[in-house]
């Protein structure tokens, strides 16, 4: 069982104390940093409110996640096809 820790992250100049399993501490820090950078980038480009920039950043990061998941699914499918083809060749041998 993983011990929980409270990690303070800064997003859009606001500190957020977040409880997380110790094993996920680095992922949380990297995620918060990525979100903070995306919000800052959006706010630099246009005159978006913090709320709108946060929503847009969330959509951008979520779409990256969906694309990555779909890529993994496609890779798994291709690997299964290759394994099936190899298995068939072994059976024929």
C-alpha positions as semicolon CSV with decimal commas, in nm:
position;residue;x (nm);y (nm);z (nm)
1;X;0,000;0,000;0,000
2;X;0,139;0,336;-0,101
3;X;0,174;0,616;0,149
4;X;0,001;0,944;0,058
5;X;0,187;1,273;0,052
6;X;0,066;1,629;0,006
7;X;0,235;1,799;-0,284
8;X;0,210;2,172;-0,341
9;X;0,186;2,260;-0,711
10;X;0,160;2,603;-0,868
11;X;-0,079;2,655;-1,157
12;X;-0,149;3,002;-1,296
13;X;0,027;3,163;-0,998
14;X;-0,199;2,979;-0,751
15;X;-0,070;2,718;-0,504
16;X;-0,267;2,395;-0,478
17;X;-0,190;2,137;-0,210
18;X;-0,285;1,797;-0,355
19;X;-0,279;1,462;-0,180
20;X;-0,135;1,182;-0,390
21;X;0,024;0,841;-0,341
22;X;0,400;0,882;-0,292
23;X;0,456;0,671;-0,604
24;X;0,264;0,928;-0,814
25;X;0,435;1,241;-0,679
26;X;0,657;1,301;-0,983
27;X;0,369;1,239;-1,226
28;X;0,158;1,495;-1,038
29;X;0,438;1,753;-1,046
30;X;0,500;1,701;-1,418
31;X;0,127;1,713;-1,493
32;X;0,081;2,037;-1,301
33;X;0,383;2,192;-1,473
34;X;0,250;2,090;-1,814
35;X;-0,095;2,234;-1,737
36;X;0,060;2,557;-1,607
37;X;0,270;2,595;-1,925
38;X;-0,030;2,527;-2,150
39;X;-0,243;2,785;-1,967
40;X;0,038;3,043;-1,985
41;X;0,088;2,977;-2,357
42;X;-0,284;3,025;-2,428
43;X;-0,302;3,342;-2,223
44;X;0,002;3,485;-2,404
45;X;-0,156;3,423;-2,746
46;X;-0,488;3,586;-2,672
47;X;-0,681;3,773;-2,417
48;X;-0,841;3,472;-2,256
49;X;-0,960;3,477;-1,901
50;X;-0,792;3,233;-1,667
51;X;-1,109;3,022;-1,664
52;X;-1,127;2,997;-2,044
53;X;-0,754;2,931;-2,074
54;X;-0,781;2,652;-1,814
55;X;-1,072;2,491;-2,001
56;X;-0,891;2,518;-2,335
57;X;-0,571;2,376;-2,181
58;X;-0,774;2,087;-2,039
59;X;-0,922;2,016;-2,381
60;X;-0,580;2,029;-2,549
61;X;-0,421;1,795;-2,295
62;X;-0,721;1,559;-2,300
63;X;-0,706;1,541;-2,680
64;X;-0,337;1,449;-2,657
65;X;-0,431;1,172;-2,415
66;X;-0,704;1,041;-2,646
67;X;-0,465;1,040;-2,944
68;X;-0,204;0,855;-2,737
69;X;-0,460;0,597;-2,622
70;X;-0,578;0,541;-2,979
71;X;-0,216;0,499;-3,087
72;X;-0,165;0,236;-2,819
73;X;-0,483;0,054;-2,926
74;X;-0,366;0,054;-3,288
75;X;-0,022;-0,072;-3,189
76;X;-0,176;-0,351;-2,979
77;X;-0,399;-0,452;-3,270
78;X;-0,103;-0,463;-3,510
79;X;0,104;-0,666;-3,263
80;X;-0,179;-0,916;-3,219
81;X;-0,205;-0,952;-3,598
82;X;0,169;-1,010;-3,625
83;X;0,163;-1,262;-3,340
84;X;-0,123;-1,446;-3,507
85;X;0,065;-1,452;-3,839
86;X;0,382;-1,580;-3,670
87;X;0,186;-1,840;-3,479
88;X;0,031;-1,958;-3,807
89;X;0,378;-1,983;-3,967
90;X;0,506;-2,187;-3,670
91;X;0,207;-2,420;-3,698
92;X;0,275;-2,467;-4,070
93;X;0,640;-2,541;-4,007
